[in-house]
Amino acid sequence: MEFRSTATYVVSLETSNFHLTSKHTEGLTSFLSYQPKNLIVAGHSNGHLYIWKTDRTAASNADKNLPLQQYDKLNEPSIAHKGQIMFMKVQSGTNLLYTTSADRTIKVWDVFNSDRSPSCVQTISGHGGTVTAIDFEYASFATSPLSGHIFTASTDRTIMLWRNAPGRELMLFPFYVRTRVFDLKIWPHCLRYCPGRMGRGELFVGGGD
């Protein structure tokens, strides 16, 4: 079975069947599944976000993935990334979506709460190259998941550490400020934070020259 790099296929692990989605298929660069609401989020090479609702009761493959129009405003020029979306991740406990991009920024999105209109709540700048990955560290005994840090990796050969601004731990949305920069000899492509005892976690970084 051959898959073209410019197309998006949905594969059923139960039946081994697959079908091609009908919209926004060329140029998709990253995917994320948000199971609580049966949503599929896709990042595009043009910096746009596309979100589908997965209908498990649909009779035909053509109706299984339905694009949600209420998210279209996220792709307005003043809001969307200016470059390819590289990586996406949801922060546990907040359900905020984080995206990294070739435009050297990280964006924080509030897109999964049905009581609020989808929006970008912060654009984080500071890297000098494509931001390739992100991961989260949660503060021990914290009163809020926003009390921890985030790590970001970039082709500028740095890892940056960010934390929510003081006093905002109990607010609805975070506002991240940079606290530390780690200079590397490699281009970091991926990273993973593993918590340890007494707050002594380890950050694993993968990359190349």
GROMACS .gro file of C-alpha atoms in nm, residues 5-194:
model
  190
    5SER     CA    1   0.278   1.262   0.082
    6THR     CA    2   0.037   1.531  -0.045
    7ALA     CA    3  -0.278   1.348   0.062
    8THR     CA    4  -0.444   1.257   0.390
    9TYR     CA    5  -0.589   0.911   0.449
   10VAL     CA    6  -0.811   0.795   0.731
   11VAL     CA    7  -0.739   0.433   0.817
   12SER     CA    8  -0.975   0.205   1.009
   13LEU     CA    9  -0.782  -0.031   1.234
   14GLU     CA   10  -1.094  -0.245   1.272
   15THR     CA   11  -1.160  -0.310   0.902
   16SER     CA   12  -0.825  -0.212   0.742
   17ASN     CA   13  -1.020   0.011   0.505
   18PHE     CA   14  -0.900   0.360   0.422
   19HIS     CA   15  -1.040   0.663   0.245
   20LEU     CA   16  -0.919   1.003   0.136
   21THR     CA   17  -1.060   1.308   0.309
   22SER     CA   18  -1.225   1.559   0.080
   23LYS     CA   19  -1.098   1.896   0.204
   24HIS     CA   20  -0.769   2.066   0.301
   25THR     CA   21  -0.567   1.754   0.219
   26GLU     CA   22  -0.263   1.896   0.044
   27GLY     CA   23   0.010   2.036   0.265
   28LEU     CA   24  -0.096   1.896   0.602
   29THR     CA   25   0.210   1.868   0.825
   30SER     CA   26   0.091   1.753   1.169
   31PHE     CA   27  -0.205   1.582   1.335
   32LEU     CA   28  -0.360   1.564   1.679
   33SER     CA   29  -0.659   1.365   1.802
   34TYR     CA   30  -0.873   1.515   2.079
   35GLN     CA   31  -1.072   1.216   2.200
   36PRO     CA   32  -1.305   1.385   2.455
   37LYS     CA   33  -1.493   1.550   2.166
   38ASN     CA   34  -1.396   1.320   1.878
   39LEU     CA   35  -1.203   1.597   1.706
   40ILE     CA   36  -0.910   1.573   1.467
   41VAL     CA   37  -0.682   1.878   1.447
   42ALA     CA   38  -0.446   1.922   1.154
   43GLY     CA   39  -0.169   2.176   1.101
   44HIS     CA   40  -0.097   2.299   0.749
   45SER     CA   41   0.215   2.414   0.568
   46ASN     CA   42   0.046   2.753   0.520
   47GLY     CA   43   0.016   2.800   0.897
   48HIS     CA   44  -0.355   2.724   0.917
   49LEU     CA   45  -0.541   2.497   1.159
   50TYR     CA   46  -0.814   2.266   1.034
   51ILE     CA   47  -1.047   2.083   1.271
   52TRP     CA   48  -1.279   1.795   1.189
   53LYS     CA   49  -1.553   1.628   1.389
   54THR     CA   50  -1.535   1.248   1.364
   55ASP     CA   51  -1.882   1.097   1.326
   56ARG     CA   52  -1.852   0.732   1.424
   57THR     CA   53  -2.217   0.671   1.336
   58ALA     CA   54  -2.191   0.788   0.974
   59ALA     CA   55  -2.301   0.529   0.720
   60SER     CA   56  -2.042   0.619   0.457
   61ASN     CA   57  -1.674   0.710   0.465
   62ALA     CA   58  -1.751   1.043   0.296
   63ASP     CA   59  -1.947   1.159   0.601
   64LYS     CA   60  -1.715   1.031   0.874
   65ASN     CA   61  -1.505   1.347   0.901
   66LEU     CA   62  -1.694   1.674   0.895
   67PRO     CA   63  -1.506   2.009   0.878
   68LEU     CA   64  -1.623   2.249   1.147
   69GLN     CA   65  -1.685   2.598   1.010
   70GLN     CA   66  -1.671   2.775   1.349
   71TYR     CA   67  -1.293   2.732   1.347
   72ASP     CA   68  -1.239   2.909   1.014
   73LYS     CA   69  -1.178   3.244   1.184
   74LEU     CA   70  -0.862   3.102   1.342
   75ASN     CA   71  -0.706   3.117   0.997
   76GLU     CA   72  -0.751   3.491   0.949
   77PRO     CA   73  -0.416   3.657   0.863
   78SER     CA   74  -0.403   3.847   1.193
   79ILE     CA   75  -0.441   3.524   1.394
   80ALA     CA   76  -0.289   3.232   1.205
   81HIS     CA   77   0.075   3.127   1.198
   82LYS     CA   78   0.279   3.287   0.919
   83GLY     CA   79   0.466   2.964   0.847
   84GLN     CA   80   0.428   2.588   0.849
   85ILE     CA   81   0.288   2.432   1.165
   86MET     CA   82   0.553   2.189   1.291
   87PHE     CA   83   0.410   2.033   1.608
   88MET     CA   84   0.093   2.036   1.818
   89LYS     CA   85   0.019   1.927   2.173
   90VAL     CA   86  -0.263   1.962   2.426
   91GLN     CA   87  -0.171   2.062   2.781
   92SER     CA   88  -0.318   1.819   3.032
   93GLY     CA   89  -0.554   1.978   3.283
   94THR     CA   90  -0.621   2.290   3.074
   95ASN     CA   91  -0.723   2.150   2.734
   96LEU     CA   92  -0.531   2.433   2.572
   97LEU     CA   93  -0.377   2.355   2.234
   98TYR     CA   94  -0.015   2.459   2.168
   99THR     CA   95   0.129   2.482   1.817
  100THR     CA   96   0.487   2.545   1.705
  101SER     CA   97   0.576   2.689   1.367
  102ALA     CA   98   0.838   2.776   1.110
  103ASP     CA   99   0.744   3.142   1.175
  104ARG     CA  100   0.954   3.113   1.497
  105THR     CA  101   0.655   3.136   1.731
  106ILE     CA  102   0.441   2.922   1.959
  107LYS     CA  103   0.067   2.985   1.976
  108VAL     CA  104  -0.169   2.895   2.259
  109TRP     CA  105  -0.524   2.819   2.147
  110ASP     CA  106  -0.853   2.786   2.333
  111VAL     CA  107  -1.045   2.573   2.083
  112PHE     CA  108  -1.202   2.283   2.275
  113ASN     CA  109  -1.439   2.465   2.511
  114SER     CA  110  -1.794   2.476   2.373
  115ASP     CA  111  -1.884   2.762   2.609
  116ARG     CA  112  -1.632   3.001   2.448
  117SER     CA  113  -1.563   3.111   2.096
  118PRO     CA  114  -1.241   2.952   1.957
  119SER     CA  115  -0.948   3.191   1.990
  120CYS     CA  116  -0.571   3.232   2.010
  121VAL     CA  117  -0.493   3.343   2.366
  122GLN     CA  118  -0.119   3.411   2.324
  123THR     CA  119   0.154   3.419   2.061
  124ILE     CA  120   0.492   3.342   2.221
  125SER     CA  121   0.799   3.489   2.049
  126GLY     CA  122   1.169   3.465   2.125
  127HIS     CA  123   1.325   3.190   1.915
  128GLY     CA  124   1.546   3.277   1.619
  129GLY     CA  125   1.452   2.974   1.411
  130THR     CA  126   1.176   2.724   1.339
  131VAL     CA  127   1.018   2.600   1.662
  132THR     CA  128   1.017   2.222   1.628
  133ALA     CA  129   0.875   2.081   1.952
  134ILE     CA  130   0.718   2.159   2.288
  135ASP     CA  131   0.661   1.979   2.618
  136PHE     CA  132   0.528   2.062   2.963
  137GLU     CA  133   0.652   2.043   3.322
  138TYR     CA  134   0.396   2.056   3.599
  139ALA     CA  135   0.487   2.210   3.933
  140SER     CA  136   0.469   1.976   4.231
  141PHE     CA  137   0.175   2.041   4.466
  142ALA     CA  138   0.057   2.317   4.231
  143THR     CA  139  -0.289   2.464   4.265
  144SER     CA  140  -0.320   2.492   3.886
  145PRO     CA  141  -0.171   2.311   3.584
  146LEU     CA  142  -0.067   2.657   3.464
  147SER     CA  143   0.183   2.678   3.752
  148GLY     CA  144   0.448   2.477   3.568
  149HIS     CA  145   0.685   2.542   3.279
  150ILE     CA  146   0.695   2.474   2.910
  151PHE     CA  147   1.002   2.375   2.709
  152THR     CA  148   1.042   2.467   2.342
  153ALA     CA  149   1.302   2.347   2.091
  154SER     CA  150   1.419   2.535   1.784
  155THR     CA  151   1.653   2.516   1.487
  156ASP     CA  152   1.833   2.816   1.639
  157ARG     CA  153   2.003   2.542   1.846
  158THR     CA  154   1.837   2.638   2.173
  159ILE     CA  155   1.591   2.501   2.424
  160MET     CA  156   1.389   2.774   2.594
  161LEU     CA  157   1.217   2.748   2.931
  162TRP     CA  158   0.899   2.952   2.983
  163ARG     CA  159   0.668   2.994   3.281
  164ASN     CA  160   0.336   3.157   3.343
  165ALA     CA  161   0.375   3.516   3.461
  166PRO     CA  162   0.353   3.554   3.842
  167GLY     CA  163   0.002   3.595   3.974
  168ARG     CA  164  -0.169   3.433   3.676
  169GLU     CA  165  -0.177   3.074   3.804
  170LEU     CA  166  -0.548   3.085   3.885
  171MET     CA  167  -0.654   3.291   3.583
  172LEU     CA  168  -0.837   3.139   3.289
  173PHE     CA  169  -0.549   3.168   3.044
  174PRO     CA  170  -0.171   3.180   3.092
  175PHE     CA  171   0.074   3.445   2.978
  176TYR     CA  172   0.416   3.287   2.933
  177VAL     CA  173   0.745   3.470   2.986
  178ARG     CA  174   1.090   3.331   2.911
  179THR     CA  175   1.304   3.239   3.212
  180ARG     CA  176   1.603   3.052   3.070
  181VAL     CA  177   1.782   2.961   2.746
  182PHE     CA  178   1.989   2.645   2.695
  183ASP     CA  179   2.240   2.664   2.408
  184LEU     CA  180   2.300   2.338   2.222
  185LYS     CA  181   2.545   2.207   1.964
  186ILE     CA  182   2.271   2.029   1.771
  187TRP     CA  183   1.947   2.121   1.599
  188PRO     CA  184   1.682   1.982   1.838
  189HIS     CA  185   1.396   1.808   1.657
  190CYS     CA  186   1.205   1.660   1.948
  191LEU     CA  187   1.200   1.671   2.327
  192ARG     CA  188   1.034   1.498   2.618
  193TYR     CA  189   1.022   1.598   2.984
  194CYS     CA  190   1.010   1.314   3.238
   0.00000   0.00000   0.00000
